[in-house]
Short mmCIF file of C-alpha atoms and ligand atoms in Angstrom, two decimals:
data_model
loop_
_atom_site.label_atom_id
_atom_site.label_comp_id
_atom_site.label_asym_id
_atom_site.label_seq_id
_atom_site.Cartn_x
_atom_site.Cartn_y
_atom_site.Cartn_z
CA UNK A 1 0.00 0.00 0.00
CA UNK A 2 1.30 3.45 -0.88
CA UNK A 3 1.32 5.81 2.10
CA UNK A 4 0.73 9.43 1.22
CA UNK A 5 2.77 11.88 3.21
CA UNK A 6 -0.06 14.26 4.09
CA UNK A 7 0.49 16.47 7.13
CA UNK A 8 -2.21 16.25 9.83
CA UNK A 9 -5.09 18.71 9.41
CA UNK A 10 -4.44 21.92 11.29
CA UNK A 11 -7.52 23.11 13.13
CA UNK A 12 -8.53 26.42 11.59
CA UNK A 13 -11.48 28.05 13.36
CA UNK A 14 -14.22 29.72 11.29
CA UNK A 15 -13.80 33.49 10.91
CA UNK A 16 -15.13 35.64 13.75
CA UNK A 17 -16.51 39.15 13.37
CA UNK A 18 -16.55 41.89 16.01
CA UNK A 19 -18.37 45.15 15.28
CA UNK A 20 -17.21 48.53 16.52
CA UNK A 21 -20.52 50.41 16.82
CA UNK A 22 -19.92 54.08 16.05
CA UNK A 23 -23.01 55.22 14.15
CA UNK A 24 -22.17 56.07 10.55
CA UNK A 25 -18.51 55.16 11.26
CA UNK A 26 -19.36 51.62 12.37
CA UNK A 27 -16.97 48.95 11.10
CA UNK A 28 -16.16 45.26 11.44
CA UNK A 29 -13.08 43.49 12.70
CA UNK A 30 -12.67 40.15 10.91
CA UNK A 31 -10.52 37.57 12.70
CA UNK A 32 -9.50 34.32 11.04
CA UNK A 33 -6.84 32.16 9.43
CA UNK A 34 -5.76 32.65 5.83
CA UNK A 35 -7.64 35.92 5.21
CA UNK A 36 -4.85 37.05 2.88
CA UNK A 37 -5.31 33.89 0.83
CA UNK A 38 -9.03 34.44 0.20
CA UNK A 39 -10.93 37.08 -1.81
CA UNK A 40 -14.14 37.26 0.23
CA UNK A 41 -12.79 39.13 3.29
CA UNK A 42 -11.62 41.96 1.01
CA UNK A 43 -14.87 42.43 -0.87
CA UNK A 44 -17.31 45.31 -0.30
CA UNK A 45 -14.70 47.96 0.52
CA UNK A 46 -15.18 51.54 -0.74
CA UNK A 47 -14.88 51.66 -4.52
CA UNK A 48 -11.91 53.55 -5.92
CA UNK A 49 -9.42 53.44 -8.74
CA UNK A 50 -6.37 53.31 -6.45
CA UNK A 51 -5.39 51.19 -3.47
CA UNK A 52 -2.13 51.92 -1.66
CA UNK A 53 -0.47 49.31 0.56
CA UNK A 54 1.69 50.90 3.26
CA UNK A 55 4.09 48.47 4.90
CA UNK A 56 7.69 48.19 6.06
CA UNK A 57 10.90 46.48 5.01
CA UNK A 58 10.21 43.47 7.27
CA UNK A 59 6.53 42.83 6.60
CA UNK A 60 6.27 43.78 2.91
CA UNK A 61 8.47 40.90 1.65
CA UNK A 62 6.33 38.47 3.66
CA UNK A 63 2.79 39.60 2.85
CA UNK A 64 2.55 42.56 0.43
CA UNK A 65 2.41 40.44 -2.74
CA UNK A 66 -0.47 38.37 -1.36
CA UNK A 67 -2.37 41.49 -0.36
CA UNK A 68 -1.70 43.09 -3.73
CA UNK A 69 -3.18 40.03 -5.49
CA UNK A 70 -6.35 40.26 -3.39
CA UNK A 71 -6.75 43.98 -4.05
CA UNK A 72 -6.14 43.84 -7.78
CA UNK A 73 -9.52 42.09 -8.13
CA UNK A 74 -11.19 45.33 -6.99
CA UNK A 75 -8.85 48.22 -7.69
CA UNK A 76 -7.52 49.20 -11.14
CA UNK A 77 -4.21 50.31 -9.62
CA UNK A 78 -2.49 48.90 -6.54
CA UNK A 79 0.55 50.85 -5.33
CA UNK A 80 2.97 49.99 -2.57
CA UNK A 81 4.94 52.17 -0.15
CA UNK A 82 7.64 50.39 1.86
CA UNK A 83 8.86 52.32 4.90
CA UNK A 84 11.86 51.61 7.13
CA UNK A 85 11.05 49.36 10.11
CA UNK A 86 10.88 50.61 13.68
CA UNK A 87 9.48 53.07 16.19
CA UNK A 88 12.37 55.43 15.41
CA UNK A 89 10.78 56.01 11.98
CA UNK A 90 7.31 56.90 13.28
CA UNK A 91 7.99 60.54 12.44
CA UNK A 92 7.17 63.41 10.07
CA UNK A 93 9.87 62.50 7.57
CA UNK A 94 8.66 58.94 7.14
CA UNK A 95 5.00 60.02 7.13
CA UNK A 96 5.84 62.37 4.29
CA UNK A 97 6.99 59.42 2.19
CA UNK A 98 3.39 58.18 2.20
CA UNK A 99 2.17 61.60 0.97
CA UNK A 100 4.95 61.64 -1.68
CA UNK A 101 3.81 58.27 -3.02
CA UNK A 102 0.14 59.31 -3.05
CA UNK A 103 0.84 62.53 -4.92
CA UNK A 104 3.41 61.06 -7.32
CA UNK A 105 0.88 58.41 -8.32
CA UNK A 106 -1.92 60.95 -8.79
CA UNK A 107 -4.06 59.33 -6.10
CA UNK A 108 -7.43 61.05 -5.71
CA UNK A 109 -9.60 61.57 -2.63
CA UNK A 110 -11.29 58.18 -2.98
CA UNK A 111 -8.01 56.25 -2.74
CA UNK A 112 -8.05 53.52 -0.09
CA UNK A 113 -4.95 53.04 2.09
CA UNK A 114 -4.11 49.61 3.54
CA UNK A 115 -1.90 49.48 6.65
CA UNK A 116 -0.01 46.17 6.46
CA UNK A 117 2.12 45.71 9.56
CA UNK A 118 2.25 46.26 13.31
CA UNK A 119 1.15 49.25 15.36
CA UNK A 120 3.80 51.58 13.95
CA UNK A 121 2.56 51.11 10.38
CA UNK A 122 -1.10 51.16 11.51
CA UNK A 123 -0.73 54.41 13.45
CA UNK A 124 1.20 56.15 10.64
CA UNK A 125 -1.06 54.96 7.82
CA UNK A 126 -4.15 55.95 9.78
CA UNK A 127 -2.75 59.43 10.36
CA UNK A 128 -1.79 59.74 6.68
CA UNK A 129 -5.35 58.69 5.74
CA UNK A 130 -6.79 61.28 8.14
CA UNK A 131 -4.73 64.05 6.51
CA UNK A 132 -4.46 63.24 2.78
CA UNK A 133 -6.91 65.47 0.92
CA UNK A 134 -8.56 66.04 4.34
CA UNK A 135 -9.38 62.36 4.72
CA UNK A 136 -9.39 59.19 2.61
CA UNK A 137 -10.63 55.73 3.67
CA UNK A 138 -8.21 53.22 5.17
CA UNK A 139 -8.16 49.57 6.20
CA UNK A 140 -6.10 48.03 8.98
CA UNK A 141 -4.32 44.74 8.22
CA UNK A 142 -2.51 44.20 11.54
CA UNK A 143 0.26 41.58 11.56
CA UNK A 144 1.45 41.67 15.19
CA UNK A 145 -0.53 40.37 18.14
CA UNK A 146 -0.36 43.81 19.76
CA UNK A 147 -1.83 45.48 16.70
CA UNK A 148 -4.56 42.83 16.32
CA UNK A 149 -5.77 43.18 19.90
CA UNK A 150 -5.22 46.88 20.44
CA UNK A 151 -3.70 49.43 18.08
CA UNK A 152 -5.70 48.61 14.90
CA UNK A 153 -9.01 49.05 16.76
CA UNK A 154 -10.48 52.32 17.94
CA UNK A 155 -9.10 54.94 15.58
CA UNK A 156 -6.17 56.40 17.51
CA UNK A 157 -3.56 57.39 14.92
CA UNK A 158 -0.33 59.25 15.52
CA UNK A 159 3.34 59.88 14.93
CA UNK A 160 5.98 60.70 17.54
CA UNK A 161 7.57 64.09 18.21
CA UNK A 162 11.13 64.33 19.58
CA UNK A 163 9.56 65.69 22.79
CA UNK A 164 6.91 63.00 23.20
CA UNK A 165 5.54 59.68 21.92
CA UNK A 166 2.29 59.74 19.89
CA UNK A 167 1.95 63.48 20.50
CA UNK A 168 0.85 64.40 16.96
CA UNK A 169 -2.20 62.55 15.70
CA UNK A 170 -5.93 62.27 15.12
CA UNK A 171 -8.90 60.10 15.96
CA UNK A 172 -9.74 58.51 12.61
CA UNK A 173 -11.56 55.19 12.28
CA UNK A 174 -10.72 52.55 9.67
CA UNK A 175 -13.28 51.07 7.25
CA UNK A 176 -12.45 47.54 8.35
CA UNK A 177 -9.86 45.62 10.34
CA UNK A 178 -8.65 42.30 8.93
CA UNK A 179 -6.72 40.17 11.44
CA UNK A 180 -5.15 37.22 9.61
CA UNK A 181 -3.96 34.96 12.44
CA UNK A 182 -1.60 33.17 10.03
CA UNK A 183 0.60 36.27 9.89
CA UNK A 184 1.44 35.73 13.57
CA UNK A 185 3.41 32.61 12.56
CA UNK A 186 6.33 34.75 11.37
CA UNK A 187 6.27 37.04 14.39
CA UNK A 188 9.33 36.74 16.69
CA UNK A 189 8.51 35.17 20.08
CA UNK A 190 9.49 38.31 21.96
CA UNK A 191 6.95 40.33 19.93
CA UNK A 192 4.24 37.70 20.55
CA UNK A 193 4.88 37.96 24.30
CA UNK A 194 4.73 41.76 24.11
CA UNK A 195 1.31 41.44 22.47
CA UNK A 196 0.19 39.05 25.20
CA UNK A 197 0.69 41.85 27.75
CA UNK A 198 -2.04 43.86 26.00
CA UNK A 199 -4.27 40.76 25.89
CA UNK A 200 -3.78 40.10 29.60
CA UNK A 201 -4.70 43.70 30.54
CA UNK A 202 -8.30 43.12 29.39
CA UNK A 203 -8.83 40.53 32.16
CA UNK A 204 -8.35 42.69 35.27
CA UNK A 205 -9.99 45.79 33.77
CA UNK A 206 -13.06 44.14 32.25
CA UNK A 207 -13.45 40.38 32.33
CA UNK A 208 -12.54 38.05 35.25
CA UNK A 209 -13.61 34.98 33.21
CA UNK A 210 -11.18 35.96 30.45
CA UNK A 211 -8.40 36.28 33.04
CA UNK A 212 -9.10 32.71 34.19
CA UNK A 213 -9.23 31.49 30.58
CA UNK A 214 -5.82 33.06 29.92
CA UNK A 215 -4.39 31.28 32.96
CA UNK A 216 -5.54 27.97 31.49
CA UNK A 217 -4.47 28.61 27.88
CA UNK A 218 -1.20 30.53 28.02
CA UNK A 219 0.83 27.57 26.68
CA UNK A 220 -1.59 27.18 23.74
CA UNK A 221 -1.26 30.88 22.93
CA UNK A 222 2.53 30.82 23.04
CA UNK A 223 2.67 27.73 20.85
CA UNK A 224 0.52 29.44 18.20
CA UNK A 225 -2.64 27.36 18.58
CA UNK A 226 -5.06 29.00 16.11
CA UNK A 227 -8.22 28.34 18.12
CA UNK A 228 -6.72 29.82 21.30
CA UNK A 229 -5.28 32.79 19.41
CA UNK A 230 -8.60 33.50 17.76
CA UNK A 231 -10.41 33.44 21.10
CA UNK A 232 -7.83 35.79 22.65
CA UNK A 233 -7.94 38.24 19.73
CA UNK A 234 -11.74 38.12 19.51
CA UNK A 235 -12.34 38.66 23.24
CA UNK A 236 -9.76 41.47 23.37
CA UNK A 237 -11.39 43.18 20.37
CA UNK A 238 -14.88 42.74 21.84
CA UNK A 239 -13.83 44.46 25.06
CA UNK A 240 -11.97 47.23 23.26
CA UNK A 241 -14.87 47.73 20.80
CA UNK A 242 -17.31 48.14 23.69
CA UNK A 243 -15.09 50.67 25.47
CA UNK A 244 -14.47 52.64 22.25
CA UNK A 245 -18.18 52.64 21.34
CA UNK A 246 -18.91 54.15 24.78
CA UNK A 247 -16.08 56.68 24.86
CA UNK A 248 -14.45 57.11 21.45
CA UNK A 249 -12.41 60.22 22.28
CA UNK A 250 -11.29 59.24 25.77
CA UNK A 251 -13.45 61.59 27.76
CA UNK A 252 -13.12 59.12 30.65
CA UNK A 253 -13.79 55.37 30.36
CA UNK A 254 -11.36 54.72 27.47
CA UNK A 255 -8.44 55.54 29.77
CA UNK A 256 -8.91 52.14 31.49
CA UNK A 257 -7.31 50.57 28.41
CA UNK A 258 -4.08 52.10 29.71
CA UNK A 259 -3.86 49.81 32.77
CA UNK A 260 -0.16 49.51 33.65
CA UNK A 261 0.78 52.06 30.99
CA UNK A 262 1.61 54.99 33.33
CA UNK A 263 4.32 52.91 35.01
CA UNK A 264 5.17 51.28 31.66
CA UNK A 265 5.69 54.57 29.81
CA UNK A 266 7.99 55.71 32.62
CA UNK A 267 10.07 52.54 32.14
CA UNK A 268 10.20 53.05 28.35
CA UNK A 269 11.13 56.70 28.67
CA UNK A 270 13.55 56.11 31.57
CA UNK A 271 15.49 53.40 29.72
CA UNK A 272 15.22 55.14 26.35
CA UNK A 273 12.46 54.09 23.93
CA UNK A 274 13.14 50.75 22.25
CA UNK A 275 15.29 49.17 24.98
CA UNK A 276 12.24 47.35 26.36
CA UNK A 277 9.33 46.63 24.03
CA UNK A 278 6.14 48.52 24.90
CA UNK A 279 4.38 45.32 26.01
CA UNK A 280 7.30 44.36 28.23
CA UNK A 281 7.17 47.71 30.01
CA UNK A 282 3.38 47.45 30.33
CA UNK A 283 3.77 43.99 31.91
CA UNK A 284 5.99 45.24 34.74
CA UNK A 285 3.76 48.34 34.90
CA UNK A 286 0.63 46.23 35.43
CA UNK A 287 2.26 44.48 38.38
CA UNK A 288 3.05 47.88 39.95
CA UNK A 289 -0.43 49.26 39.19
CA UNK A 290 -2.05 46.16 40.66
CA UNK A 291 0.10 46.47 43.80
CA UNK A 292 -0.98 50.10 44.11
CA UNK A 293 -4.63 49.09 43.73
CA UNK A 294 -4.24 46.40 46.40
CA UNK A 295 -2.45 48.74 48.84
CA UNK A 296 -5.28 51.27 48.39
CA UNK A 297 -7.70 48.49 49.35
CA UNK A 298 -9.38 48.54 45.93
CA UNK A 299 -8.25 45.40 44.09
CA UNK A 300 -9.11 41.85 45.14
CA UNK A 301 -6.40 40.55 47.50
CA UNK A 302 -3.93 38.35 45.65
CA UNK A 303 -4.46 39.96 42.22
CA UNK A 304 -0.84 41.09 42.03
CA UNK A 305 0.52 37.60 42.70
CA UNK A 306 -1.91 36.14 40.18
CA UNK A 307 -0.99 38.66 37.48
CA UNK A 308 2.71 38.10 38.18
CA UNK A 309 2.37 34.35 37.57
CA UNK A 310 0.39 34.89 34.36
CA UNK A 311 2.80 37.48 32.95
CA UNK A 312 5.76 35.22 33.74
CA UNK A 313 4.00 32.38 31.93
CA UNK A 314 3.61 34.73 28.96
CA UNK A 315 7.39 35.27 28.89
CA UNK A 316 7.20 38.84 30.15
CA UNK A 317 9.18 40.80 32.75
CA UNK A 318 7.35 41.30 36.05
CA UNK A 319 9.85 43.67 37.68
CA UNK A 320 11.00 47.10 36.61
CA UNK A 321 14.60 47.49 35.48
CA UNK A 322 17.31 47.87 38.14
CA UNK A 323 18.67 51.38 38.45
CA UNK A 324 15.51 53.31 37.57
CA UNK A 325 14.54 55.17 40.75
CA UNK A 326 10.97 56.00 41.87
CA UNK A 327 11.86 59.71 41.46
CA UNK A 328 12.71 59.08 37.80
CA UNK A 329 9.42 57.23 37.30
CA UNK A 330 7.49 60.09 38.89
CA UNK A 331 9.23 62.70 36.72
CA UNK A 332 8.27 60.79 33.55
CA UNK A 333 4.73 60.20 34.81
CA UNK A 334 4.09 63.93 35.20
CA UNK A 335 4.26 64.34 31.39
CA UNK A 336 1.98 61.32 30.72
CA UNK A 337 -1.06 62.19 28.53
CA UNK A 338 -3.38 61.20 31.41
CA UNK A 339 -1.77 63.72 33.80
CA UNK A 340 -3.82 66.86 34.42
CA UNK A 341 -1.91 70.05 35.31
CA UNK A 342 1.00 67.82 36.39
CA UNK A 343 -1.16 65.58 38.63
CA UNK A 344 -0.52 61.94 37.82
CA UNK A 345 -3.57 59.71 37.45
CA UNK A 346 -3.40 55.92 37.49
CA UNK A 347 -5.67 53.23 36.12
CA UNK A 348 -6.49 51.28 39.27
CA UNK A 349 -8.40 48.02 39.67
CA UNK A 350 -11.40 48.54 41.93
CA UNK A 351 -12.95 45.10 42.05
CA UNK A 352 -13.06 42.05 39.80
CA UNK A 353 -13.03 43.15 36.16
CA UNK A 354 -13.41 46.84 36.96
CA UNK A 355 -11.03 49.81 36.71
CA UNK A 356 -11.05 53.54 37.46
CA UNK A 357 -8.73 56.51 36.86
CA UNK A 358 -7.46 58.05 40.13
CA UNK A 359 -4.54 59.99 41.58
CA UNK A 360 -2.44 58.31 44.32
CA UNK A 361 0.06 59.62 46.90
CA UNK A 362 3.64 59.84 45.55
CA UNK A 363 5.01 58.00 48.60
CA UNK A 364 2.76 54.98 48.05
CA UNK A 365 3.53 54.94 44.32
CA UNK A 366 7.26 54.93 45.15
CA UNK A 367 6.77 51.97 47.55
CA UNK A 368 5.00 49.98 44.83
CA UNK A 369 7.80 50.69 42.35
CA UNK A 370 10.44 49.63 44.89
CA UNK A 371 8.52 46.44 45.73
CA UNK A 372 8.62 45.37 42.07
CA UNK A 373 12.02 46.51 40.83
CA UNK A 374 14.80 44.07 39.94
CA UNK A 375 17.75 44.10 42.36
CA UNK A 376 20.84 46.02 41.16
P1 NAD B 1 5.78 47.31 15.47
O1 NAD B 1 4.79 47.85 14.54
O2 NAD B 1 7.09 48.00 15.57
O3 NAD B 1 6.04 45.78 15.11
C1 NAD B 1 6.98 45.05 15.86
C2 NAD B 1 8.02 44.37 14.95
O4 NAD B 1 7.44 43.23 14.34
C3 NAD B 1 8.52 45.25 13.82
O5 NAD B 1 9.88 45.01 13.61
C4 NAD B 1 7.70 44.75 12.63
O6 NAD B 1 8.32 44.99 11.39
C5 NAD B 1 7.64 43.28 12.94
N1 NAD B 1 6.52 42.56 12.36
C6 NAD B 1 5.24 42.99 12.25
N2 NAD B 1 4.47 41.98 11.82
C7 NAD B 1 5.27 40.93 11.62
C8 NAD B 1 5.04 39.60 11.19
N3 NAD B 1 3.83 39.14 10.94
N4 NAD B 1 6.10 38.76 11.08
C9 NAD B 1 7.36 39.21 11.41
N5 NAD B 1 7.62 40.42 11.85
C10 NAD B 1 6.59 41.28 11.96
O7 NAD B 1 5.20 47.21 16.96
P2 NAD B 1 3.77 46.83 17.56
O8 NAD B 1 4.06 46.25 18.88
O9 NAD B 1 2.92 46.10 16.60
O10 NAD B 1 3.09 48.28 17.76
C11 NAD B 1 3.67 49.25 18.59
C12 NAD B 1 3.15 50.59 18.16
O11 NAD B 1 1.75 50.62 18.32
C13 NAD B 1 3.71 51.75 18.96
O12 NAD B 1 4.10 52.77 18.07
C14 NAD B 1 2.53 52.21 19.81
O13 NAD B 1 2.57 53.59 20.10
C15 NAD B 1 1.37 51.84 18.93
N6 NAD B 1 0.12 51.62 19.66
C16 NAD B 1 -0.98 52.29 19.23
C17 NAD B 1 -2.19 52.06 19.83
C18 NAD B 1 -3.43 52.74 19.29
O14 NAD B 1 -4.48 52.65 19.93
N7 NAD B 1 -3.34 53.36 18.14
C19 NAD B 1 -2.30 51.17 20.91
C20 NAD B 1 -1.15 50.50 21.33
C21 NAD B 1 0.06 50.72 20.68
N1 LIG B 2 -4.53 51.65 23.47
C1 LIG B 2 -5.36 52.48 24.21
C2 LIG B 2 -6.49 53.07 23.43
O1 LIG B 2 -6.71 52.73 22.29
O2 LIG B 2 -7.18 53.88 23.95
#
């Protein structure tokens, strides 16, 4: 008998759809395997002559050709702009390269931009779309876990200024978000872990059951199990979609999505941006923020220990870097976007699956930092 060498079937879950309900700016997030290999997910987008794929030097060689094939069924012309990779290039000069390409190719005001990459590409493409001819449609095609569960959803777009991260930007919603889980297969493990930090944050702020699910499925997520990844991306997007639909422009509630970020931004800024990945800094920051919530008698007792175990299982740091003093943290925190007139406000857990934005005494904040800093 001839034995055929057929690999075992890989479980691919059916596509899931999450809707971000924003009136006439409502859009869907489609989450599934092999979206870039199928035409249907790309149908029904705004009609235009031109589509422009914006990507970077790392992601374009992996996925731009496949995306271009899908789009050429609908658009007469498909252009591509390939930017340098990295947070250091999320600036005016690089943004201008998108405008150069649009103008050089005679792209009109119906042109649809496609952001193919992680959060850096998504934020820059979204901002370019908000500005070009006072606004053209754009589609998010996030290829990192962080961008699938956070940055591609909710319409925050921005570039950095030398004096501050994400300081120049706009709220501008995409037409659709297409999360192809297969793209996560090429993502370095460190980047996957960084994305898991943003997944984990949704548990303590909004969904105790999701926190328990993550505790049971962390190994599946880290090994790339498609069913587990789809559940994690879908639940994260559902929670973010609900928060954004309630408070699109961060009048209040939306700030809870920044759990751990006040401490995390201080770590990123204190070490110099790029030394720790954003998700890594947020991980250690969530431990500190949880400790602060517990010491204020707000969070359930034991949350900090529980979060620490889960973040460790996700391959993330749970202590701030040695050598960064509480005074340095506090100085960076005073220029955080959530600070008001220099008063620092923290996202604090105030019960199972619930968070609020509050100030806290500097002395207590310093104790929490010291309790969760690596020894020198
Ligand atoms: P990133 O965009 O820099 O991507 C991380 C790295 O992975 C890059 O080197 C990228 O080229 C590479 N990469 C991307 N997809 C890949 C793939 N499938 N295979 C192999 N390599 C791949 O970083 P990120 O973590 O995705 O996003 C961080 C950015 O997102 C920051 O600029 C942050 O400010 C922003 N952000 C925005 C929001 C928002 O609401 N708009 C929320 C959170 C973060
Ligand atoms: N990432 C936080 C927000 O979108 O508000």
